[in-house]
PDB file of C-alpha atoms and ligand atoms in Angstrom:
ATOM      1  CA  UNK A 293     -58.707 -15.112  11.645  1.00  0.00           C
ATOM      2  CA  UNK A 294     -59.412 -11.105  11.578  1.00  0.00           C
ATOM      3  CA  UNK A 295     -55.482 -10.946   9.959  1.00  0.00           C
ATOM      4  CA  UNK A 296     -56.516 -13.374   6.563  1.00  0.00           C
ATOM      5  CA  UNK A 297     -57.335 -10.993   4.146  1.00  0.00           C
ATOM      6  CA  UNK A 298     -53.789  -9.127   4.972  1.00  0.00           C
ATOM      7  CA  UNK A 299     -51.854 -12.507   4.731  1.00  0.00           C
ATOM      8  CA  UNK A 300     -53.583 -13.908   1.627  1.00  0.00           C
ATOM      9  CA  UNK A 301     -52.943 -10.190   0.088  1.00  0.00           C
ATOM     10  CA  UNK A 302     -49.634 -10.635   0.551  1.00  0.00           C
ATOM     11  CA  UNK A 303     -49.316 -14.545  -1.207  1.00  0.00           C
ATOM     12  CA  UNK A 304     -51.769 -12.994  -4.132  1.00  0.00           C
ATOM     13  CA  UNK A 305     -48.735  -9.759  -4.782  1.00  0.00           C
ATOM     14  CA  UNK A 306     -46.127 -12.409  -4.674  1.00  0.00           C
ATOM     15  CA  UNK A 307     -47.926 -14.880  -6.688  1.00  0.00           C
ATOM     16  CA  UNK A 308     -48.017 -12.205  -9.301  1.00  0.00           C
ATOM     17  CA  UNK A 309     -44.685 -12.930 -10.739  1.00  0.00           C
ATOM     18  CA  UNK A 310     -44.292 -16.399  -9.600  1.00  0.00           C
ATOM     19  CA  UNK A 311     -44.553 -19.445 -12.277  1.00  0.00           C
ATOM     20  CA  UNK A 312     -47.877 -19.670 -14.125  1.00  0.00           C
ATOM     21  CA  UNK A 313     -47.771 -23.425 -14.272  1.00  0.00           C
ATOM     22  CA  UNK A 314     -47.516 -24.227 -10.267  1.00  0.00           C
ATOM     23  CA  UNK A 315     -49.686 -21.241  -9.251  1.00  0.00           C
ATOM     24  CA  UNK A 316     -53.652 -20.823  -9.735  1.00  0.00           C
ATOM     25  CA  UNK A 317     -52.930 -17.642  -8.758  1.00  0.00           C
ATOM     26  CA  UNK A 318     -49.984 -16.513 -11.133  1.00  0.00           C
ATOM     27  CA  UNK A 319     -52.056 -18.577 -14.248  1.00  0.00           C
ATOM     28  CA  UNK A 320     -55.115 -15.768 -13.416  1.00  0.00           C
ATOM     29  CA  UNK A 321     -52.468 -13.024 -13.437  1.00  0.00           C
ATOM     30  CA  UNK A 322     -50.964 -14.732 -16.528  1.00  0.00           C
ATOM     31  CA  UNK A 323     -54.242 -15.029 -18.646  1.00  0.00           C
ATOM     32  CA  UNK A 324     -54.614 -11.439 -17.856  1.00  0.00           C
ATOM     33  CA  UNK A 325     -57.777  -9.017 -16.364  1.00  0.00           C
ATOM     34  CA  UNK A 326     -60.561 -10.598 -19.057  1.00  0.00           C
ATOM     35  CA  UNK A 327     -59.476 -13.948 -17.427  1.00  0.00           C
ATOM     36  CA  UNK A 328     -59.806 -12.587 -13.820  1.00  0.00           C
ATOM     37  CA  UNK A 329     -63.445 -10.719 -14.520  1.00  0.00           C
ATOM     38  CA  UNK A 330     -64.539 -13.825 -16.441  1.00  0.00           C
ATOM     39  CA  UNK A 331     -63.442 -15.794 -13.072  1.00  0.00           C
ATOM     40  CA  UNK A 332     -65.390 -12.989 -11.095  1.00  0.00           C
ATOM     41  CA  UNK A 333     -68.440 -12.786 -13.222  1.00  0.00           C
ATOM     42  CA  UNK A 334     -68.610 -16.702 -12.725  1.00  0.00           C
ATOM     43  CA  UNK A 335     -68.432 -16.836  -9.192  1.00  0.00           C
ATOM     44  CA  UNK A 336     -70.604 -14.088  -8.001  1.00  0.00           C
ATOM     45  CA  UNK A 337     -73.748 -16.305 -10.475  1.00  0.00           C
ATOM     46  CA  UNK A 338     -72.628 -18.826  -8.104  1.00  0.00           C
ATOM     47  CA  UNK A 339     -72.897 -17.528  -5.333  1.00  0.00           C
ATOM     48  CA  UNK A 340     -76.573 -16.120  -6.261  1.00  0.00           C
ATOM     49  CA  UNK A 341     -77.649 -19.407  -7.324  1.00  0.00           C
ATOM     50  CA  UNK A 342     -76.299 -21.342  -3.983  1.00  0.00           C
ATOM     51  CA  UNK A 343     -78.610 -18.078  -2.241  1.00  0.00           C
ATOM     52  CA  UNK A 344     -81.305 -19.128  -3.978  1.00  0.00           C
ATOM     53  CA  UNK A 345     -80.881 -22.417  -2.625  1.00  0.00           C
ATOM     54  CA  UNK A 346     -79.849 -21.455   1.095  1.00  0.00           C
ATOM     55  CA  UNK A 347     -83.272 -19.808   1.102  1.00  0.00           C
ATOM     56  CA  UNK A 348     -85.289 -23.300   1.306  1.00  0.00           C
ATOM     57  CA  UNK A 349     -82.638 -25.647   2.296  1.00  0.00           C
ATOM     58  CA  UNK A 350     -80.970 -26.788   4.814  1.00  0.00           C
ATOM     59  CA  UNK A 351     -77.286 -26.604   6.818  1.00  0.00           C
ATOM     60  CA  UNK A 352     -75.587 -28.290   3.180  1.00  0.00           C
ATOM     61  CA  UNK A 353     -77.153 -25.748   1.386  1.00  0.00           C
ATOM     62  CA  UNK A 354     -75.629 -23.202   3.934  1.00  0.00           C
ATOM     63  CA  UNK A 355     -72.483 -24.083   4.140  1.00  0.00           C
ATOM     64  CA  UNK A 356     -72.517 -24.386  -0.067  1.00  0.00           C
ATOM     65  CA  UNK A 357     -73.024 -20.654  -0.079  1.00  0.00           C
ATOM     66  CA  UNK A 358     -70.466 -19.544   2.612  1.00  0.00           C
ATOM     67  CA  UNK A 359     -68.307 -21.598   0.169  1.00  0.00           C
ATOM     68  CA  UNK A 360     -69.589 -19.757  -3.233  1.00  0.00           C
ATOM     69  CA  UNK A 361     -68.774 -16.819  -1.207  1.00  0.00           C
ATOM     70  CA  UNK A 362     -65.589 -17.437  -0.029  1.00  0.00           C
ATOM     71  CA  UNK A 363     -64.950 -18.037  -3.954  1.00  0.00           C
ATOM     72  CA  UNK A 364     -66.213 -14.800  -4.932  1.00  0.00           C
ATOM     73  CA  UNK A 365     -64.104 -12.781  -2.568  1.00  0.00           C
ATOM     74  CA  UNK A 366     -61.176 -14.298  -3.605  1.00  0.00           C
ATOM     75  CA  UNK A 367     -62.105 -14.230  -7.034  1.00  0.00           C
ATOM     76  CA  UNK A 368     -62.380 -10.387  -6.621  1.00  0.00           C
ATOM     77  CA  UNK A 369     -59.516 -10.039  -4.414  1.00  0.00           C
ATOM     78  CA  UNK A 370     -57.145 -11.294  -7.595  1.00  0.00           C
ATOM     79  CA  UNK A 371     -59.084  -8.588  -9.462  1.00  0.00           C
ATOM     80  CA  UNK A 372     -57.835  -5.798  -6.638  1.00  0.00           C
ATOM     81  CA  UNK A 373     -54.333  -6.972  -6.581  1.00  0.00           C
ATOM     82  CA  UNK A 374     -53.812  -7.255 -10.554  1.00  0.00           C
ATOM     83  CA  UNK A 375     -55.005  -3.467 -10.772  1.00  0.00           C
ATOM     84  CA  UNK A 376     -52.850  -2.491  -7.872  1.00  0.00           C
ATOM     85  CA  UNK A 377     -55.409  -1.951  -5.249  1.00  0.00           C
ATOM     86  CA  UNK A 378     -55.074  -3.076  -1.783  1.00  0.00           C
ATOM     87  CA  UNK A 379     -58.303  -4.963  -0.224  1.00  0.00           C
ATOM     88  CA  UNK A 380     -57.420  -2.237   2.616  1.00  0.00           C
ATOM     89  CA  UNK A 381     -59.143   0.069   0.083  1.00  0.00           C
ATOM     90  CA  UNK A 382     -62.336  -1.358   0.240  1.00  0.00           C
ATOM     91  CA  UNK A 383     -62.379  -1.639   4.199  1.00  0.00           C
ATOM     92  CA  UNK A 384     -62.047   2.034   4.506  1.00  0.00           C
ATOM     93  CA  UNK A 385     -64.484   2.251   2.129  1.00  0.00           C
ATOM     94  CA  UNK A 386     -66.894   0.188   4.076  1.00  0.00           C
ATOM     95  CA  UNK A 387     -65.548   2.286   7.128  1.00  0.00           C
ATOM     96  CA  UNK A 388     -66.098   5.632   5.417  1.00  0.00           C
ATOM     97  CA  UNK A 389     -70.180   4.819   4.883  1.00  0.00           C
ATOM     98  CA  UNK A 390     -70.220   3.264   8.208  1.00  0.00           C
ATOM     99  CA  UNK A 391     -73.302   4.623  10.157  1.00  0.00           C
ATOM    100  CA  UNK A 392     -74.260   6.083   7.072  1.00  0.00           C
ATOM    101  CA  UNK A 393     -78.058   5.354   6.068  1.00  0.00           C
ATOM    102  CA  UNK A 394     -77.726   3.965   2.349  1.00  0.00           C
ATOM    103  CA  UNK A 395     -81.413   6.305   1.885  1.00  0.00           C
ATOM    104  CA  UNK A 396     -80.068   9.277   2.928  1.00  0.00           C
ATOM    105  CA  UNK A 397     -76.987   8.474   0.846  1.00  0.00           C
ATOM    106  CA  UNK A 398     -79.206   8.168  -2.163  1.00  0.00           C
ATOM    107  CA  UNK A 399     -81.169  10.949  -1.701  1.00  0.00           C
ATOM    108  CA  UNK A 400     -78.206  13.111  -1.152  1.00  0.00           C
ATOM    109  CA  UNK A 401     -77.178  12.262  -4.878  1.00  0.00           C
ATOM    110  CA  UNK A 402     -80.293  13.362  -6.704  1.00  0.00           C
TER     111      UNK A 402
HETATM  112  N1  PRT B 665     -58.354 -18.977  -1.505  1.00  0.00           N
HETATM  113  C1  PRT B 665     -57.957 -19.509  -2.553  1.00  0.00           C
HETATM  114  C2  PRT B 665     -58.889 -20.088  -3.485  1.00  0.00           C
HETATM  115  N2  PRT B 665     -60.238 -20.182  -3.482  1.00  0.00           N
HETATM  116  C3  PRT B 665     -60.565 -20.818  -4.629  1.00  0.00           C
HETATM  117  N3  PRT B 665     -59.471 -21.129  -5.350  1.00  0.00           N
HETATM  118  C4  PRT B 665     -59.379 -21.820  -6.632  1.00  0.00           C
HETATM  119  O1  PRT B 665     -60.210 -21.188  -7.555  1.00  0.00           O
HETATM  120  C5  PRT B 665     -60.379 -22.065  -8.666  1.00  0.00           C
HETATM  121  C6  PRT B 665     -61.663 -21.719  -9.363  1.00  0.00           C
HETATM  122  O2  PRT B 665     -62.681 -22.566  -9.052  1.00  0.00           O
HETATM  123  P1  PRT B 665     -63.522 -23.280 -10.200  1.00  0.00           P
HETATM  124  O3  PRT B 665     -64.521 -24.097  -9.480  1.00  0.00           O
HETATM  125  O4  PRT B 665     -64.042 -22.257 -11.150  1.00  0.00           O
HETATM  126  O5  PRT B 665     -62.368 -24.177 -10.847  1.00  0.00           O
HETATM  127  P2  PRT B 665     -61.915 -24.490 -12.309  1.00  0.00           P
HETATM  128  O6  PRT B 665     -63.061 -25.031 -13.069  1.00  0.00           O
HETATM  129  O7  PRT B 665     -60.716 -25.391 -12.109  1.00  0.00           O
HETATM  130  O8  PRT B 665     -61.417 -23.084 -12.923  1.00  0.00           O
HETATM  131  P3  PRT B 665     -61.194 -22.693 -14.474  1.00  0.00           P
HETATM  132  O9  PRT B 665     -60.468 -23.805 -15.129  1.00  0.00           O
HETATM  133  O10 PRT B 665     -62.558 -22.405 -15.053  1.00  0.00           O
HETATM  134  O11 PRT B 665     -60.365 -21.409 -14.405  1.00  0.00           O
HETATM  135  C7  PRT B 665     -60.188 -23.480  -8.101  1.00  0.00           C
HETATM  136  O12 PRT B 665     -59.037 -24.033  -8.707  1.00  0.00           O
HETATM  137  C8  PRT B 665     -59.915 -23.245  -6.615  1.00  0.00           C
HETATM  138  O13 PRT B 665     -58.956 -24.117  -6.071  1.00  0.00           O
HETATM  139  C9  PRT B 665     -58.399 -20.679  -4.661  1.00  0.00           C
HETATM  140  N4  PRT B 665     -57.064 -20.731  -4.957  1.00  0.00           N
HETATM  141  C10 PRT B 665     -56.192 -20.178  -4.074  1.00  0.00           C
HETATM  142  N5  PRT B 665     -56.591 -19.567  -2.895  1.00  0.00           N
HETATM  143  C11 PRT B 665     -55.595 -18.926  -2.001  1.00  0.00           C
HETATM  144  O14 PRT B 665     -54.542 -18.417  -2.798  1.00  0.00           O
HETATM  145  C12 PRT B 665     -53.301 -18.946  -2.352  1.00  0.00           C
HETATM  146  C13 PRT B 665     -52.356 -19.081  -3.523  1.00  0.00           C
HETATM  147  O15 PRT B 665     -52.830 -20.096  -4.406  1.00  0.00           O
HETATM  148  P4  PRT B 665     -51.870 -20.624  -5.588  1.00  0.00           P
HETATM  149  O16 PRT B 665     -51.616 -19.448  -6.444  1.00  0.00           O
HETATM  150  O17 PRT B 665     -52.623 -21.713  -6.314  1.00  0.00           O
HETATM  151  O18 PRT B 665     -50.634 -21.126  -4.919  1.00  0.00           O
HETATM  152  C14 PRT B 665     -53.671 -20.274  -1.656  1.00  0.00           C
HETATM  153  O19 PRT B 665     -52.706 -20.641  -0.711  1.00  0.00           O
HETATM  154  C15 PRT B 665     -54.990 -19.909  -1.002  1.00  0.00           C
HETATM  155  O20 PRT B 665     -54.749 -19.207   0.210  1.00  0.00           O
END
């Protein structure tokens, strides 16, 4: 499970130049970025709507926003790969402010 986001990198950077019309992937890449941050913008409301929904329901409305989610990630993980940037980018990212107090963060900007 921990090794998905390396494997499905790998079928989004082939998918890239594979054949728009038997691909979901390679039709995102196809329409170009405006298509892909439409897709993203689209997902992520979503996702905030099936929160909204989590908050009072029950285990459908649960499992509808692990879904949402799963959407968005992808979603943005097409965005990554048509710029060039590997999802391993973001993990060290997330690594780097591990431990890291997002106050003191703040304050350390101003
Ligand atoms: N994880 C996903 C994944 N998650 C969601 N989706 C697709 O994302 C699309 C967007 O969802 P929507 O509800 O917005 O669908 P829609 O209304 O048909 O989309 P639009 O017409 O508005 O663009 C759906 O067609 C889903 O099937 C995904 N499509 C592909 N993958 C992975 O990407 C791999 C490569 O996919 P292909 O490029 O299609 O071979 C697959 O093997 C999977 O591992």
């Amino acid at each position: 499970m921990s090794d998905i986001l390396e494997r499905l990198e790998a079928v989004l950077d082939e998918r890239r130049h594979a054949d728009p019309q038997s691909s979901y992937v390679a039709s995102l890449h196809h329409k170009g970025l405006n298509k892909i941050l439409e897709k993203v913008g689209e997902e992520a409301t979503e996702a905030l709507l099936a929160a909204k929904d989590a908050e009072t329901g029950g285990e459908a409305e649960r499992h509808a926003l692990v879904a949402e989610t799963a959407d968005l990630w992808f979603h943005s993980l097409v965005m990554l790969s048509h710029l060039d940037i590997s999802h391993r980018a973001v993990l060290e990212e997330l690594a780097r402010r591990f431990g890291m107090s997002g106050l003191d963060e703040k304050a350390a900007r101003q």
